[in-house]
Short mmCIF file of C-alpha atoms in Angstrom, two decimals:
data_model
loop_
_atom_site.label_atom_id
_atom_site.label_comp_id
_atom_site.label_asym_id
_atom_site.label_seq_id
_atom_site.Cartn_x
_atom_site.Cartn_y
_atom_site.Cartn_z
CA MET E 17 -76.71 -2.96 116.74
CA ALA E 18 -75.51 -6.27 116.05
CA HIS E 19 -78.61 -7.04 114.35
CA ALA E 20 -77.39 -4.73 111.45
CA VAL E 21 -73.83 -5.46 111.07
CA HIS E 22 -74.98 -9.14 110.79
CA ASP E 23 -77.54 -7.66 107.66
CA ALA E 24 -74.74 -5.69 106.04
CA PRO E 25 -73.88 -6.22 102.60
CA GLN E 26 -70.77 -8.25 102.20
CA ALA E 27 -68.03 -6.72 100.22
CA HIS E 28 -66.33 -8.79 97.69
CA MET E 29 -62.63 -8.59 95.78
CA GLY E 30 -62.44 -9.06 92.58
CA LEU E 31 -64.26 -7.76 88.93
CA PRO E 32 -67.65 -7.85 88.89
CA LEU E 33 -67.77 -10.71 85.87
CA PRO E 34 -67.41 -14.39 86.25
CA ASN E 35 -63.88 -15.62 86.08
CA GLY E 36 -63.90 -17.14 82.94
CA LYS E 37 -64.74 -14.16 81.25
CA LEU E 38 -61.82 -12.53 83.27
CA ALA E 39 -59.44 -15.12 82.11
CA MET E 40 -60.66 -14.89 78.46
CA TRP E 41 -59.62 -11.31 78.23
CA LEU E 42 -56.74 -11.96 79.80
CA PHE E 43 -55.78 -14.79 77.18
CA LEU E 44 -57.18 -12.16 74.60
CA VAL E 45 -54.48 -9.20 75.67
CA THR E 46 -51.97 -11.47 75.37
CA GLU E 47 -53.08 -12.46 71.40
CA ILE E 48 -53.02 -8.65 70.93
CA MET E 49 -49.48 -7.73 71.78
CA PHE E 50 -48.59 -11.06 69.67
CA PHE E 51 -50.44 -9.84 66.62
CA THR E 52 -49.29 -6.55 66.90
CA ALA E 53 -45.97 -7.22 66.68
CA LEU E 54 -46.51 -9.30 64.39
CA ILE E 55 -47.99 -6.40 62.02
CA GLY E 56 -45.88 -3.71 63.14
CA THR E 57 -43.14 -5.40 61.66
CA TYR E 58 -44.76 -6.40 58.50
CA ILE E 59 -45.58 -2.46 58.49
CA ILE E 60 -42.27 -1.50 59.23
CA LEU E 61 -40.45 -3.75 56.42
CA ARG E 62 -42.94 -2.78 53.84
CA ASN E 63 -42.72 0.92 53.89
CA GLY E 64 -39.17 1.05 55.61
CA GLN E 65 -37.61 -1.28 53.04
CA PRO E 66 -38.99 -0.79 49.12
CA THR E 67 -37.37 1.83 46.70
CA LYS E 68 -38.81 2.80 43.44
CA SER E 69 -36.02 1.05 41.87
CA GLU E 70 -36.66 -1.97 43.87
CA PRO E 71 -40.66 -1.62 44.87
CA TRP E 72 -42.30 -4.33 47.65
CA PRO E 73 -44.51 -7.07 45.84
CA THR E 74 -47.77 -6.20 44.48
CA PRO E 75 -50.49 -8.96 45.22
CA HIS E 76 -50.54 -9.64 41.44
CA ASP E 77 -46.66 -10.47 41.74
CA VAL E 78 -46.99 -13.10 43.96
CA HIS E 79 -50.61 -14.56 43.15
CA LEU E 80 -52.92 -12.91 45.48
CA ILE E 81 -56.03 -12.43 44.08
CA GLU E 82 -57.83 -9.81 46.20
CA TRP E 83 -61.91 -11.04 45.16
CA VAL E 84 -60.48 -14.09 46.85
CA GLY E 85 -59.47 -12.46 50.19
CA ALA E 86 -62.30 -10.45 50.20
CA MET E 87 -64.29 -13.03 49.60
CA ASN E 88 -62.57 -14.68 52.76
CA THR E 89 -63.36 -11.36 54.71
CA PHE E 90 -67.29 -12.06 54.47
CA VAL E 91 -66.76 -15.53 55.08
CA LEU E 92 -65.63 -14.80 58.39
CA ILE E 93 -67.51 -11.51 59.19
CA CYS E 94 -70.82 -14.02 58.69
CA SER E 95 -69.56 -16.06 60.87
CA SER E 96 -69.24 -13.77 63.20
CA LEU E 97 -72.57 -13.15 63.25
CA THR E 98 -73.80 -16.88 63.63
CA VAL E 99 -72.22 -16.86 66.84
CA VAL E 100 -73.66 -14.01 67.99
CA LEU E 101 -76.99 -15.64 66.98
CA ALA E 102 -76.11 -19.00 68.68
CA HIS E 103 -75.02 -17.32 72.05
CA TRP E 104 -78.53 -15.62 71.61
CA ALA E 105 -80.41 -18.54 70.77
CA ILE E 106 -79.29 -20.50 73.83
CA SER E 107 -79.60 -17.32 76.40
CA GLN E 108 -83.04 -17.78 75.34
CA GLY E 109 -83.35 -21.70 75.81
CA ASN E 110 -83.39 -22.72 72.46
CA VAL E 111 -80.56 -25.18 72.20
CA GLY E 112 -81.80 -26.68 68.75
CA ARG E 113 -81.22 -23.10 66.90
CA ALA E 114 -78.23 -22.31 68.60
CA THR E 115 -76.80 -25.75 67.75
CA LEU E 116 -78.00 -24.67 64.16
CA PHE E 117 -76.09 -21.54 64.40
CA VAL E 118 -72.61 -23.36 65.81
CA ALA E 119 -72.98 -25.57 62.94
CA ILE E 120 -73.18 -22.91 60.33
CA THR E 121 -70.11 -21.16 62.29
CA PHE E 122 -68.41 -24.50 61.63
CA ALA E 123 -68.91 -24.83 58.11
CA LEU E 124 -67.80 -20.54 57.56
CA GLY E 125 -64.86 -21.32 59.46
CA SER E 126 -64.19 -24.31 57.14
CA VAL E 127 -64.59 -22.60 53.96
CA PHE E 128 -62.05 -20.03 55.35
CA LEU E 129 -59.19 -22.67 56.01
CA ILE E 130 -60.34 -24.16 52.84
CA VAL E 131 -59.57 -21.20 51.05
CA LYS E 132 -56.06 -20.74 52.62
CA TYR E 133 -55.87 -24.51 51.36
CA PHE E 134 -55.45 -23.55 48.00
CA GLU E 135 -53.81 -19.98 48.27
CA TYR E 136 -50.82 -21.76 50.17
CA LYS E 137 -51.18 -24.36 47.13
CA SER E 138 -50.66 -21.57 44.67
CA LYS E 139 -47.60 -20.72 46.78
CA PHE E 140 -45.99 -24.05 46.44
CA ASP E 141 -46.77 -24.61 42.90
CA HIS E 142 -44.97 -21.19 41.89
CA ASP E 143 -42.16 -21.22 44.49
CA ILE E 144 -43.00 -18.12 46.33
CA LEU E 145 -41.40 -19.55 49.47
CA PRO E 146 -39.16 -17.94 51.76
CA GLY E 147 -35.53 -18.47 50.80
CA HIS E 148 -36.51 -19.67 47.28
CA ILE E 149 -37.77 -16.50 45.15
CA GLY E 150 -35.35 -14.73 43.30
CA GLU E 151 -33.61 -11.45 44.46
CA ARG E 152 -30.36 -9.62 45.04
CA LEU E 153 -28.93 -11.49 41.94
CA ASP E 154 -26.12 -9.77 41.33
CA GLY E 155 -24.63 -10.93 44.98
CA PRO E 156 -23.85 -14.35 46.18
CA THR E 157 -27.29 -15.45 46.04
CA GLY E 158 -27.54 -15.60 42.09
CA PRO E 159 -25.88 -19.03 41.21
CA GLN E 160 -28.41 -20.44 43.50
CA TYR E 161 -31.26 -18.90 42.03
CA VAL E 162 -29.79 -20.18 38.64
CA ALA E 163 -29.08 -23.73 40.05
CA ARG E 164 -33.04 -23.74 41.12
CA VAL E 165 -34.18 -22.42 37.56
CA ARG E 166 -32.17 -24.95 35.66
CA GLY E 167 -33.50 -28.13 37.82
CA GLN E 168 -37.34 -26.59 36.96
CA LEU E 169 -36.24 -26.13 33.14
CA GLN E 170 -34.80 -29.53 32.73
CA GLN E 171 -37.81 -31.42 34.29
CA ILE E 172 -40.01 -29.11 31.48
CA ALA E 173 -37.56 -30.45 28.62
CA ALA E 174 -37.73 -33.98 30.16
CA GLY E 175 -41.55 -33.10 29.35
CA HIS E 176 -42.65 -34.16 32.84
CA ALA E 177 -44.59 -30.78 33.07
CA LYS E 178 -47.89 -30.83 31.62
CA GLY E 179 -50.55 -27.98 29.96
CA LEU E 180 -47.75 -26.18 28.26
CA SER E 181 -48.01 -25.36 24.74
CA PRO E 182 -44.88 -26.17 22.91
CA GLU E 183 -43.90 -22.54 22.21
CA THR E 184 -43.75 -22.42 25.96
CA VAL E 185 -41.78 -25.28 26.14
CA ALA E 186 -39.30 -24.46 22.97
CA ALA E 187 -39.09 -21.51 24.94
CA CYS E 188 -37.82 -23.38 28.01
CA LYS E 189 -35.56 -24.96 26.51
CA GLU E 190 -33.84 -22.41 24.55
CA LEU E 191 -33.18 -20.74 27.76
CA LEU E 192 -32.18 -23.57 29.53
CA SER E 193 -29.85 -23.78 26.86
CA LYS E 194 -28.14 -20.36 27.33
CA LEU E 195 -27.49 -20.96 31.48
CA ASP E 196 -24.35 -22.17 29.92
CA ASP E 197 -21.73 -20.92 28.37
CA ARG E 198 -21.55 -22.27 24.58
CA GLU E 199 -19.99 -21.77 21.41
CA VAL E 200 -22.30 -20.60 18.53
CA PRO E 201 -21.17 -21.77 14.82
CA ASP E 202 -20.88 -18.99 12.22
CA PRO E 203 -24.52 -19.18 9.97
CA ASN E 204 -22.27 -17.85 7.21
CA ASN E 205 -19.06 -20.17 7.95
CA PRO E 206 -20.19 -23.12 10.13
CA ALA E 207 -16.10 -23.99 10.65
CA ASN E 208 -15.75 -20.54 12.87
CA LYS E 209 -17.48 -20.70 16.08
CA THR E 210 -18.47 -17.65 18.15
CA TYR E 211 -17.82 -17.56 22.12
CA VAL E 212 -20.99 -16.75 23.94
CA ARG E 213 -21.10 -16.52 27.98
CA ALA E 214 -24.19 -18.21 29.35
CA LEU E 215 -26.60 -15.02 31.21
CA ARG E 216 -26.12 -13.36 34.10
CA PRO E 217 -28.65 -14.52 37.12
CA LYS E 218 -30.23 -10.91 36.46
CA GLU E 219 -30.63 -11.83 33.18
CA VAL E 220 -31.89 -15.30 33.52
CA GLY E 221 -34.16 -13.51 36.58
CA ASP E 222 -35.71 -11.31 34.14
CA ARG E 223 -36.08 -14.15 31.28
CA VAL E 224 -38.07 -16.11 33.82
CA ASN E 225 -40.36 -13.46 34.16
CA HIS E 226 -41.02 -12.90 30.64
CA LEU E 227 -41.81 -16.61 30.25
CA LEU E 228 -44.28 -16.54 33.59
CA LYS E 229 -45.86 -13.41 32.49
CA GLU E 230 -46.44 -14.68 28.55
CA ALA E 231 -47.87 -18.28 30.30
CA GLU E 232 -50.27 -16.53 32.15
CA HIS E 233 -51.52 -14.40 29.21
CA LYS E 234 -51.74 -17.88 27.99
CA GLY E 235 -53.63 -19.37 30.63
CA GLU E 236 -50.99 -22.30 30.80
CA PRO E 237 -49.47 -23.42 34.32
CA LEU E 238 -45.56 -22.80 33.85
CA HIS E 239 -44.14 -23.36 37.42
CA LEU E 240 -40.69 -21.47 37.85
CA THR E 241 -39.34 -19.92 40.35
CA PRO E 242 -39.76 -15.49 40.02
CA ALA E 243 -37.11 -13.10 40.52
CA ILE E 244 -39.15 -10.86 42.69
CA PRO E 245 -37.66 -7.85 44.66
CA PHE E 246 -38.00 -8.01 48.76
CA GLY E 247 -39.85 -11.74 47.56
CA ASN E 248 -38.52 -13.57 49.97
CA MET E 249 -39.18 -11.31 53.16
CA TRP E 250 -42.85 -10.86 52.07
CA ALA E 251 -43.17 -14.78 51.56
CA SER E 252 -41.64 -14.94 55.27
CA CYS E 253 -44.33 -11.95 56.68
CA TYR E 254 -47.78 -13.66 54.29
CA PHE E 255 -46.54 -17.13 56.08
CA ALA E 256 -45.73 -16.08 59.40
CA LEU E 257 -49.40 -13.45 59.41
CA THR E 258 -51.38 -16.04 57.54
CA GLY E 259 -49.93 -19.14 59.06
CA PHE E 260 -50.65 -17.86 62.91
CA HIS E 261 -54.14 -16.53 62.13
CA ALA E 262 -54.80 -20.15 60.31
CA LEU E 263 -53.74 -21.82 63.55
CA HIS E 264 -56.00 -19.10 65.55
CA VAL E 265 -59.16 -20.03 63.28
CA LEU E 266 -58.21 -23.89 63.45
CA GLY E 267 -58.09 -23.44 67.19
CA GLY E 268 -61.63 -22.00 66.77
CA LEU E 269 -63.09 -25.09 64.98
CA VAL E 270 -62.03 -27.44 67.07
CA VAL E 271 -63.59 -25.78 70.17
CA PHE E 272 -66.89 -25.70 67.66
CA ALA E 273 -66.67 -29.09 66.71
CA ILE E 274 -66.44 -30.07 70.39
CA ILE E 275 -69.84 -28.20 71.00
CA LEU E 276 -71.58 -29.79 68.30
CA ILE E 277 -70.57 -33.42 69.59
CA MET E 278 -72.13 -31.88 72.98
CA ALA E 279 -75.23 -31.34 71.11
CA LEU E 280 -75.43 -34.19 69.50
CA LEU E 281 -74.83 -36.63 73.00
CA GLY E 282 -77.78 -34.28 74.60
CA GLN E 283 -75.08 -32.61 76.72
CA LEU E 284 -75.77 -28.99 75.63
CA GLY E 285 -77.89 -27.17 77.56
CA VAL E 286 -78.91 -23.59 78.98
CA GLN E 287 -76.25 -23.73 81.19
CA HIS E 288 -73.28 -23.06 78.69
CA ALA E 289 -74.61 -20.20 77.50
CA LEU E 290 -71.10 -18.57 78.90
CA MET E 291 -69.10 -20.98 77.29
CA LEU E 292 -70.54 -20.10 73.87
CA GLU E 293 -69.77 -16.72 75.15
CA LEU E 294 -66.70 -16.90 75.60
CA ILE E 295 -65.74 -18.84 72.34
CA GLY E 296 -67.82 -16.18 70.61
CA LEU E 297 -65.19 -13.26 71.91
CA TYR E 298 -62.29 -15.89 70.67
CA TRP E 299 -63.90 -15.85 67.30
CA HIS E 300 -64.59 -12.08 66.74
CA PHE E 301 -60.92 -11.51 68.01
CA VAL E 302 -60.03 -13.82 65.17
CA ASP E 303 -62.16 -12.00 62.45
CA ILE E 304 -60.62 -8.50 63.71
CA VAL E 305 -57.37 -9.76 63.07
CA TRP E 306 -58.36 -10.93 59.30
CA ILE E 307 -59.80 -7.72 59.00
CA PHE E 308 -56.35 -5.69 59.35
CA LEU E 309 -54.05 -8.40 57.54
CA PHE E 310 -56.91 -8.45 54.45
CA PRO E 311 -56.01 -4.57 53.01
CA LEU E 312 -52.61 -5.07 54.41
CA LEU E 313 -51.87 -7.94 51.98
CA TYR E 314 -53.78 -7.86 49.00
CA LEU E 315 -55.03 -4.30 48.76
CA VAL E 316 -51.46 -2.42 49.62
#
């Protein structure tokens, strides 16, 4: 009887999975809550604030290119595949092939961040930044917008802007001259002068948007702050969503770089299969987040 009790299997408390995998899933749960809050807030703002007269900015308004976002989505999906192949290879004992797939995953993640860098640069070049975009120009923010545009027009008039045609520069100088009250001579009688008031902030915003549209049609890099309804709110949401996602991509690349260094030093082996599986779980989560962000920001 005592022998039977001794041979009875011992019961262990806890889930039937390694502690590392449990910790990773708990971490991903917190990350899911974090990004759910960010994405949910964006959806509420996107659908609750705009009206027909003041619609939410379109991707074209804020210089987002749909095919670039689609390409980046494809890049991340491919990186999810390669990280799975890396885990499969190391579980089969093929450390060399696993290292190759990790290197490909690292390269694809780097391509994603490089593309985001150029997208961010486009936002800075066109001054599509939180607090900079012209909106509600009939209120107290109108003079601030005019002052920002005035400084940009003065830089163009002084010849500091490159790649602009003489016609575009002349149009910018003309707009600059209309930002202040002035007296215009009568063509028939130069001695008589007519008082002309300065353009109102709303009118300045309309003129700037017209100049930007013409410059874009000509392919000229005209850097003026646009007037976009809900533009500042959009920019805040865009940089919050894509910025935090980019930080998570960067964190994954740091881990992949560590794995590659281990492989170069000959310290990567079959015993690290669980480590690759865990970083794969994290990487899949990062990819899934982007699959939600892409249609919300680039297509809607």
